[in-house]
PDB file of C-alpha atoms in Angstrom:
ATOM      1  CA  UNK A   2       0.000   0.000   0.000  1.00  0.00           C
ATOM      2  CA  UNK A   3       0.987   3.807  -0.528  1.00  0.00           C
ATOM      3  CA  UNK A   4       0.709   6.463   1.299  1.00  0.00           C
ATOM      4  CA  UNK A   5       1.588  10.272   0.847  1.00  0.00           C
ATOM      5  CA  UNK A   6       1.807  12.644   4.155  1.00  0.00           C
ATOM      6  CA  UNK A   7       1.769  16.387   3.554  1.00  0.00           C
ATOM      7  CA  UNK A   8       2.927  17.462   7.251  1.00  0.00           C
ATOM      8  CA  UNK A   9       1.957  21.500   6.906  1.00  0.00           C
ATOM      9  CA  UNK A  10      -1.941  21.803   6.267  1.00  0.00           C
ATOM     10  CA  UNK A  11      -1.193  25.331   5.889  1.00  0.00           C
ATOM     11  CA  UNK A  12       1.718  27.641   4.754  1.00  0.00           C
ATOM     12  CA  UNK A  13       1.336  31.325   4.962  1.00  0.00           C
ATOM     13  CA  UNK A  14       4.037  33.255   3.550  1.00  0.00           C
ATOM     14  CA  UNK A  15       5.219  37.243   2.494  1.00  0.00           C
ATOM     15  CA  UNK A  16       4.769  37.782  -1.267  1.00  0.00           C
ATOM     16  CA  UNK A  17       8.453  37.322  -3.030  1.00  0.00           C
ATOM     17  CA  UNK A  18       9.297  34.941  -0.188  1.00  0.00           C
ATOM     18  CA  UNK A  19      11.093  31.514  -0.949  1.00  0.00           C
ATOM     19  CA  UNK A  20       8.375  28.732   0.026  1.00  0.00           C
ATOM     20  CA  UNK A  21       8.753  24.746   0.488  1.00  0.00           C
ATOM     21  CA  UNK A  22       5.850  22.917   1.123  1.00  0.00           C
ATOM     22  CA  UNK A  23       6.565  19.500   2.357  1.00  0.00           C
ATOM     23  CA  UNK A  24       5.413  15.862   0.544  1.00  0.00           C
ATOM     24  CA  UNK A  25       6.715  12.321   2.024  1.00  0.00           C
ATOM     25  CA  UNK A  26       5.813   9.322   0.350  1.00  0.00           C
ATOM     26  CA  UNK A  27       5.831   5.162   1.383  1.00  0.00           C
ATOM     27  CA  UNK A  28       6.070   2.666  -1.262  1.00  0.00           C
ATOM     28  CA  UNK A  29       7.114  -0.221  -1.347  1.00  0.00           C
ATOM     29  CA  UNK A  30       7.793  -0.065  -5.141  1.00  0.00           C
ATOM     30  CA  UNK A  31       8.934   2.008  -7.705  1.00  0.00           C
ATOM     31  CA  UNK A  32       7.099   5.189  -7.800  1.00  0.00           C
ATOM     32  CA  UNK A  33       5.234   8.170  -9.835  1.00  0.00           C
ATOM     33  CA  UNK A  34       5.515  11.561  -8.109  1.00  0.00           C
ATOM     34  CA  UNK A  35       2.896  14.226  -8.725  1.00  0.00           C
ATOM     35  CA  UNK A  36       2.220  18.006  -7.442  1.00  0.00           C
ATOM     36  CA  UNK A  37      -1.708  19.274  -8.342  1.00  0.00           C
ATOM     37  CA  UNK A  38      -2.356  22.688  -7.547  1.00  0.00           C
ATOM     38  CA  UNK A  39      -6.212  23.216  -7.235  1.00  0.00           C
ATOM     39  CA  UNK A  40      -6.751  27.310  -7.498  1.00  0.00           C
ATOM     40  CA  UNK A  41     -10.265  29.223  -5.704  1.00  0.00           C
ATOM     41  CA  UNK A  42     -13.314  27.397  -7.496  1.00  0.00           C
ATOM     42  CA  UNK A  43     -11.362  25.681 -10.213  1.00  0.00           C
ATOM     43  CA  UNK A  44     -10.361  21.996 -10.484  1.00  0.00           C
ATOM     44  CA  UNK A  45      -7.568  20.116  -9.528  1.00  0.00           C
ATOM     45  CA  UNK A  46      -4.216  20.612 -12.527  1.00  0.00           C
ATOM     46  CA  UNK A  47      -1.571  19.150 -12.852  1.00  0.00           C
ATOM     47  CA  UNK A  48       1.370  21.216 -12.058  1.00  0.00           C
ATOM     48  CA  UNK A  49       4.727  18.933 -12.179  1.00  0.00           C
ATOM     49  CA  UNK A  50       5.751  15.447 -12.007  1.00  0.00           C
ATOM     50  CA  UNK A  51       7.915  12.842 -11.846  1.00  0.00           C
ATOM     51  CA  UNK A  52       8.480   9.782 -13.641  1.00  0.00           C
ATOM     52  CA  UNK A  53      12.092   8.793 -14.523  1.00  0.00           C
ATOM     53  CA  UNK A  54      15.232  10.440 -15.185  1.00  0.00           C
ATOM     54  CA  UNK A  55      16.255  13.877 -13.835  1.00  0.00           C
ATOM     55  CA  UNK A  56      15.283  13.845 -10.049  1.00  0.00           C
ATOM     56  CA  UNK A  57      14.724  17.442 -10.195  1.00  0.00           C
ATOM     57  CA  UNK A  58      11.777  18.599 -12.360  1.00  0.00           C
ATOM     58  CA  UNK A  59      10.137  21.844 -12.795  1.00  0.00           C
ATOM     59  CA  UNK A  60       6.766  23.102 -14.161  1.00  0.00           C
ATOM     60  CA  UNK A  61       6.246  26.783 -16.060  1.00  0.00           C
ATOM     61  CA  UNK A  62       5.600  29.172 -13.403  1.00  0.00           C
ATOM     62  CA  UNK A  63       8.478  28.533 -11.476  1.00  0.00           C
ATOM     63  CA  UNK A  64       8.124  25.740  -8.908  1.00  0.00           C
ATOM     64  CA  UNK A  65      10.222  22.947  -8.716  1.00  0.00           C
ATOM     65  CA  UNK A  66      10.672  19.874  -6.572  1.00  0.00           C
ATOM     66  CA  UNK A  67      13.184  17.094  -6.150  1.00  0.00           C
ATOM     67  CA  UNK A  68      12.946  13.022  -5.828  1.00  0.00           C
ATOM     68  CA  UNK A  69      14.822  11.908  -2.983  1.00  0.00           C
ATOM     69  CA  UNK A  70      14.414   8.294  -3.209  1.00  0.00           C
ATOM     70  CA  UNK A  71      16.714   8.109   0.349  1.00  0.00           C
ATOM     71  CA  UNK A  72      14.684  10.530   2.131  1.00  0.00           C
ATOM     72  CA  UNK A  73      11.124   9.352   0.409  1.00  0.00           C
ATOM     73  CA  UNK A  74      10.246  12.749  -0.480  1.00  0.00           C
ATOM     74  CA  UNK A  75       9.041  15.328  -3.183  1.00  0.00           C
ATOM     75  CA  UNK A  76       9.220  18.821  -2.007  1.00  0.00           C
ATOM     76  CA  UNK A  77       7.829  21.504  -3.572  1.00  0.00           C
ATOM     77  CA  UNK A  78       9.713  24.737  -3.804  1.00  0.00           C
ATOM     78  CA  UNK A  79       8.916  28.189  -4.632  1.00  0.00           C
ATOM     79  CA  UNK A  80      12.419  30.531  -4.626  1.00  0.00           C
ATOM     80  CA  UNK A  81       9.806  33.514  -4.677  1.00  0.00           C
ATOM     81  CA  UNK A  82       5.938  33.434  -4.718  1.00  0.00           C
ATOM     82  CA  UNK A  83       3.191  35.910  -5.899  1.00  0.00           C
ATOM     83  CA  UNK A  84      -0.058  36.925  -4.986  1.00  0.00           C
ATOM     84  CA  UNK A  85      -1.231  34.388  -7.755  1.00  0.00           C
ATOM     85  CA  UNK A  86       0.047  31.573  -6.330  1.00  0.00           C
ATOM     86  CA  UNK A  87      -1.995  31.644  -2.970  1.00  0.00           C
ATOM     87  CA  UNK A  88      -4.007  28.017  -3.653  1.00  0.00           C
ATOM     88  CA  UNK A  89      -4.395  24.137  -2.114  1.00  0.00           C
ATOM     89  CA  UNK A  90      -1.047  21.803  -3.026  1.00  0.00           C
ATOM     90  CA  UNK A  91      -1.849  17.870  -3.199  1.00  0.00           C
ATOM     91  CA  UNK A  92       1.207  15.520  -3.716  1.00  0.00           C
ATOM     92  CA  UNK A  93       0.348  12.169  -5.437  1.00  0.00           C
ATOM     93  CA  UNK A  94       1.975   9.029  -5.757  1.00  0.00           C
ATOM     94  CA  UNK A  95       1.355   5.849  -7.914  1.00  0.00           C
ATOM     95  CA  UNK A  96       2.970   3.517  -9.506  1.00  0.00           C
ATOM     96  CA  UNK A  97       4.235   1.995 -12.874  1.00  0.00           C
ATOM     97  CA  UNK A  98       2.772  -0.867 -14.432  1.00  0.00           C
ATOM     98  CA  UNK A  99       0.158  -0.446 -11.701  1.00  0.00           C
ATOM     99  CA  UNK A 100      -3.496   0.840 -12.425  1.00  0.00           C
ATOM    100  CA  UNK A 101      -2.192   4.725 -12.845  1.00  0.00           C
ATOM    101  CA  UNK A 102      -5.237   5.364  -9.395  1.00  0.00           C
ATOM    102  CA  UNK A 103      -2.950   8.069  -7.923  1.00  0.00           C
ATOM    103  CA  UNK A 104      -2.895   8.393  -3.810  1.00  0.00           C
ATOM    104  CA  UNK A 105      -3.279  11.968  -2.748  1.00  0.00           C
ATOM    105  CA  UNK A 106      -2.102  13.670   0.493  1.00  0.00           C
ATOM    106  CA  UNK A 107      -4.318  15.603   2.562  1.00  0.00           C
ATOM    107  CA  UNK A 108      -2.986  18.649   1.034  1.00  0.00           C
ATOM    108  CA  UNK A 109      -1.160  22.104   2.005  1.00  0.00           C
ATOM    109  CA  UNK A 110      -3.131  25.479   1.657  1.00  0.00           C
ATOM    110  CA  UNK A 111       0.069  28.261   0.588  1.00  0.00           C
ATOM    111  CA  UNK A 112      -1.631  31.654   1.582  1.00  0.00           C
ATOM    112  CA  UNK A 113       0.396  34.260   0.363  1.00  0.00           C
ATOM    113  CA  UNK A 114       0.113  37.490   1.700  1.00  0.00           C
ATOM    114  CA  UNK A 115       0.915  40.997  -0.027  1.00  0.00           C
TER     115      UNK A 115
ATOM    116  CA  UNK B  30     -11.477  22.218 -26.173  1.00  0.00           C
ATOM    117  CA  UNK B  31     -13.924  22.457 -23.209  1.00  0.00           C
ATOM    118  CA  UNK B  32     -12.345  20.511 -19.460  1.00  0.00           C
ATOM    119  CA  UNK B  33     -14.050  18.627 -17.552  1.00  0.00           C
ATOM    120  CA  UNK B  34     -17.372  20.004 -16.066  1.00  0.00           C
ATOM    121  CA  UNK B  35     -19.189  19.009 -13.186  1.00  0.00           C
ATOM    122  CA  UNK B  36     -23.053  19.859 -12.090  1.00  0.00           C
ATOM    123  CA  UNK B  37     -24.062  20.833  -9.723  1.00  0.00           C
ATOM    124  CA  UNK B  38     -21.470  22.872  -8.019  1.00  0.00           C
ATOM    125  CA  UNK B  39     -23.085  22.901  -5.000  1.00  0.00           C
ATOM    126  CA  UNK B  40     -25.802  20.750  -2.915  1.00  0.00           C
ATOM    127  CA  UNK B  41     -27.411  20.878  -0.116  1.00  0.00           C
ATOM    128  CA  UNK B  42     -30.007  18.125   1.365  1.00  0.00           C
ATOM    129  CA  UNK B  43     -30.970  16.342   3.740  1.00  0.00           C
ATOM    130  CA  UNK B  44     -30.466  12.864   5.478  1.00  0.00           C
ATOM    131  CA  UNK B  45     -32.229  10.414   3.423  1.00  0.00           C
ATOM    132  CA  UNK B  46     -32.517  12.391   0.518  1.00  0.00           C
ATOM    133  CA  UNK B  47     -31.355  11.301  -3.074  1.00  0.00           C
ATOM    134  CA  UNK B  48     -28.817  13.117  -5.078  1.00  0.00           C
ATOM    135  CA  UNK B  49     -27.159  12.674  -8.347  1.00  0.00           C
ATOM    136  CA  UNK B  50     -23.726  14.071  -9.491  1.00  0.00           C
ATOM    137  CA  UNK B  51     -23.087  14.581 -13.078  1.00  0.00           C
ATOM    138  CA  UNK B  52     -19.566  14.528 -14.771  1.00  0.00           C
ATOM    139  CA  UNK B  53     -18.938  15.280 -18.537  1.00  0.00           C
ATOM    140  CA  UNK B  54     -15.271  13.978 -19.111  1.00  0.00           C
ATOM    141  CA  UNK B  55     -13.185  15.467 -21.694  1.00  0.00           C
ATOM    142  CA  UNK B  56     -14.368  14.518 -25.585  1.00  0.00           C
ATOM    143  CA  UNK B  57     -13.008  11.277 -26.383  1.00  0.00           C
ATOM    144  CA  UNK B  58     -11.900  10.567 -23.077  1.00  0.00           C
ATOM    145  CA  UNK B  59     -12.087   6.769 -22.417  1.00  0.00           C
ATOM    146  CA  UNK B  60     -11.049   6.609 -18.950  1.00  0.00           C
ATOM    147  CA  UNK B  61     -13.264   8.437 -16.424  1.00  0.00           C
ATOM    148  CA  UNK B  62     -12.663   8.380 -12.826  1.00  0.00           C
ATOM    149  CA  UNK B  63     -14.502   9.548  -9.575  1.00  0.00           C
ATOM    150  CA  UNK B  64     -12.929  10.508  -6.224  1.00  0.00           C
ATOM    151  CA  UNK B  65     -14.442  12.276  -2.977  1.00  0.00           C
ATOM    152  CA  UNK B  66     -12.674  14.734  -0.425  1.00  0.00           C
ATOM    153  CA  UNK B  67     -13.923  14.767   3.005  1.00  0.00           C
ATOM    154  CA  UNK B  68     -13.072  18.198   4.150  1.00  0.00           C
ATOM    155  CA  UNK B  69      -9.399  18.226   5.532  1.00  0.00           C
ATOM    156  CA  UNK B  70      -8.650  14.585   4.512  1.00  0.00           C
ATOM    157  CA  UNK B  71      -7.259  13.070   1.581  1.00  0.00           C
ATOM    158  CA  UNK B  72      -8.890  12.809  -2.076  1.00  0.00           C
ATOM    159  CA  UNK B  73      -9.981   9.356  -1.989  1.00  0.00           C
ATOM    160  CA  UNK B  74     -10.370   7.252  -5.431  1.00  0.00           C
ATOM    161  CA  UNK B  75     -14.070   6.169  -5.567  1.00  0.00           C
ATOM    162  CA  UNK B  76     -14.517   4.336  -9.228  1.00  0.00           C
ATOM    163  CA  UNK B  77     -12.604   3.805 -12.843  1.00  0.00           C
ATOM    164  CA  UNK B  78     -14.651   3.672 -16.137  1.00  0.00           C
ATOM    165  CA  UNK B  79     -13.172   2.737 -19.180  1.00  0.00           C
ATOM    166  CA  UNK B  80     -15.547   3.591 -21.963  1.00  0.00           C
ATOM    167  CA  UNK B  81     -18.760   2.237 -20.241  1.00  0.00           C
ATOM    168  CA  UNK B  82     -17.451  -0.465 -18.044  1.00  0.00           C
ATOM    169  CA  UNK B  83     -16.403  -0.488 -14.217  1.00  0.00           C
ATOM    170  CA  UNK B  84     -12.854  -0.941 -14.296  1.00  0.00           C
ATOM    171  CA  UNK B  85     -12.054  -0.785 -10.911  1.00  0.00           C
ATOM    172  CA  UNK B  86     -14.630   0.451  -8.354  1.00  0.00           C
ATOM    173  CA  UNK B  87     -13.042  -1.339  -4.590  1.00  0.00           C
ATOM    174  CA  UNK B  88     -13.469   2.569  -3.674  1.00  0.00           C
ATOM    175  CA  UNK B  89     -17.151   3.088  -3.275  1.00  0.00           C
ATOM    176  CA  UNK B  90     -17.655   3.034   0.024  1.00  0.00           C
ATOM    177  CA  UNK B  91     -21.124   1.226   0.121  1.00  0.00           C
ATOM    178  CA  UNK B  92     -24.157   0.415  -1.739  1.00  0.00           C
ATOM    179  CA  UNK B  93     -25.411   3.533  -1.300  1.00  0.00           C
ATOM    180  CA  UNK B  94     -23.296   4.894  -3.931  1.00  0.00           C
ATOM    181  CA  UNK B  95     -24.445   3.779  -7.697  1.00  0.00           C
ATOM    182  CA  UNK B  96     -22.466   5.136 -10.152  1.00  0.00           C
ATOM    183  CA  UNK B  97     -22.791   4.743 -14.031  1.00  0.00           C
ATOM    184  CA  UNK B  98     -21.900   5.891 -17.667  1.00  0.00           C
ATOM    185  CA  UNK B  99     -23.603   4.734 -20.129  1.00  0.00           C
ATOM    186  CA  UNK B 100     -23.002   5.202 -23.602  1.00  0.00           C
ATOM    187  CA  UNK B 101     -19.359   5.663 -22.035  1.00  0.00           C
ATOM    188  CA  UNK B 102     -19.579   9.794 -22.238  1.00  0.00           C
ATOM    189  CA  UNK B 103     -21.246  11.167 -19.048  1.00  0.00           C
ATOM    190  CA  UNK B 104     -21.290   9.674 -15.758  1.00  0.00           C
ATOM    191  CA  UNK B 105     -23.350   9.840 -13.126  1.00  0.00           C
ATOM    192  CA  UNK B 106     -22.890   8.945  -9.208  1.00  0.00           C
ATOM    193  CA  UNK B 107     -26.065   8.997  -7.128  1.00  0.00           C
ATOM    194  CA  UNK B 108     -26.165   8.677  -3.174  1.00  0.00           C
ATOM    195  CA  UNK B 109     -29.325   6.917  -2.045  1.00  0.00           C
ATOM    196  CA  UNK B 110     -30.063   7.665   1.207  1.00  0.00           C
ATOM    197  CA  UNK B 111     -27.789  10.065   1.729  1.00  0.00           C
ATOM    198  CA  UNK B 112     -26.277   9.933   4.974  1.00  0.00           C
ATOM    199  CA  UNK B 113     -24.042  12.960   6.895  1.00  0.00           C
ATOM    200  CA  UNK B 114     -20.554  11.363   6.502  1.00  0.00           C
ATOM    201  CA  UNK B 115     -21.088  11.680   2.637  1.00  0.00           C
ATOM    202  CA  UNK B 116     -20.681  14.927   2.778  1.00  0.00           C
ATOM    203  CA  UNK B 117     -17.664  16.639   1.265  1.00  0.00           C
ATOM    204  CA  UNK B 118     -16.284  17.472  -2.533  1.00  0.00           C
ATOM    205  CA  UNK B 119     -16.665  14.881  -5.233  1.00  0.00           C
ATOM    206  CA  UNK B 120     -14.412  15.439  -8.086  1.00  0.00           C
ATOM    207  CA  UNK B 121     -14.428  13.731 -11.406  1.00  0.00           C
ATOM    208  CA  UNK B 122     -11.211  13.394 -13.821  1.00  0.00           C
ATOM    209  CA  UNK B 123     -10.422  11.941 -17.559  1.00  0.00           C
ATOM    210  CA  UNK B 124      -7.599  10.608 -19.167  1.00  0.00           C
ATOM    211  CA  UNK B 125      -7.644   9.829 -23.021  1.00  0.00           C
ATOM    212  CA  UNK B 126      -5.708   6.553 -21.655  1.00  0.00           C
ATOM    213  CA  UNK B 127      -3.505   4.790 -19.365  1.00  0.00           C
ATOM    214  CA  UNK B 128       0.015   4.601 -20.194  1.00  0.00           C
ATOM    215  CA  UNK B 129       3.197   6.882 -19.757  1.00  0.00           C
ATOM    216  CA  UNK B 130       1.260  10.547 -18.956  1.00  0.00           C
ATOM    217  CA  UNK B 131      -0.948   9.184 -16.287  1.00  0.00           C
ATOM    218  CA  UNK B 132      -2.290  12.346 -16.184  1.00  0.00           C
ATOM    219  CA  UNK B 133      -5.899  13.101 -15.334  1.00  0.00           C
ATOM    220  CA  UNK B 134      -7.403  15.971 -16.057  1.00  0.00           C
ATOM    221  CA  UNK B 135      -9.725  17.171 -13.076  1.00  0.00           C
ATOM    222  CA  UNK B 136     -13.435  19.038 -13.301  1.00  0.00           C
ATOM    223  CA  UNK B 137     -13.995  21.855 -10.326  1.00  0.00           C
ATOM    224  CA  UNK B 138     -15.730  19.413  -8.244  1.00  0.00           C
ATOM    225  CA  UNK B 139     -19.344  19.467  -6.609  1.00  0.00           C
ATOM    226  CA  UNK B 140     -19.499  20.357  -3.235  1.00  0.00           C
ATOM    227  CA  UNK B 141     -22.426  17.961  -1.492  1.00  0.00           C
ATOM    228  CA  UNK B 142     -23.512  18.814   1.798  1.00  0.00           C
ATOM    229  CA  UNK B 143     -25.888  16.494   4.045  1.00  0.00           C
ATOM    230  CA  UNK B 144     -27.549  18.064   6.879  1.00  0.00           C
TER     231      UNK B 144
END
């Protein structure tokens, strides 16, 4: 079974601040990492993820976080937020080859203040 | 291309009451999936269509919860009686398939309350 445990259920933060929000994960396979970002009355999207390769991925408005397979985790990192960004954060986890049925964390609310 | 789309956004009954959930996946989406979010908990996976069929549905949580798609477009998930712990956001997602992506693409969710 996996689990994901997002320890923060809430982040506030300065505008241009640097912000991490936290993401653990157990498996005990090989795994799929996934941030969602879920914005004021719209849907969950997608906003980075990993599958193979580089262990440090990005997405296009400037967050970034990094597999540590030692450490289990997939922080999410911010060097400097805006206004825009205040929203919910859900890390996900699933698995190759498995049935693709991501497991979400309970997720972090980033309030970012002016 | 239109999202996903969920109706309603928002209900409100009472105990016992009936309520349906609609979800219009992406055009040509084949895989349709439908998870719930019990305020402050995890999203929790409810049910997997591909096309029409049940693909995986060890997520519904009892057989209160009916959920169907037929014609494989829409689906829809009905609560019969409703009962207070099923309150909380119900999201819906499509993927055009399973495979390298696994991305699913996620409507705005319908926020069911049960007084």
């Amino acid at each position: 079974a996996q689990s994901v445990t997002q320890l923060d259920s809430q982040v506030p933060v300065f505008e241009e601040a640097p912000v991490e929000l936290r993401c653990n994960y157990s498996s005990s396979v090989s795994v799929y990492l996934f941030w969602y970002v879920q914005y004021p009355n719209q849907g969950l999207q997608l906003l980075l993820k990993y599958l193979s390769g580089s262990t440090l991925v990005e997405s296009i408005n400037g967050f970034e976080a990094e597999f540590n397979k030692s450490q289990t985790s997939f922080h999410l990192r911010k060097p400097s937020v805006h206004i825009s960004d205040t929203a919910e954060y859900f890390c996900a986890v699933s698995s190759p080859g498995g049935s693709y049925i991501p497991t979400f964390g309970r997720g972090t609310s980033l309030i970012v203040h002016p | 291309e239109a999202g996903v789309t969920q109706f309603p956004s928002h209900s409100v009954i009472e105990k016992g009451q009936t309520v349906t959930l609609r979800c219009d996946p992406i055009s040509g989406h084949d895989n349709l999936y439908w998870y719930r979010r019990v305020m402050g908990k995890e999203i929790k996976f409810l049910l997997h269509f591909v096309k029409e069929s049940k693909q995986d549905e060890s997520g519904m949580p009892n057989n209160r919860f009916l959920a169907e798609r037929t014609g494989g477009t829409y689906s829809t998930l009905k609560v019969q009686p409703a009962e207070l712990e099923d309150s909380g956001v119900y999201f819906c997602a499509s993927s055009p398939r399973t495979g390298v992506n696994h991305e699913q693409y996620f409507g705005p969710g319908t926020r069911l309350t049960v007084t």
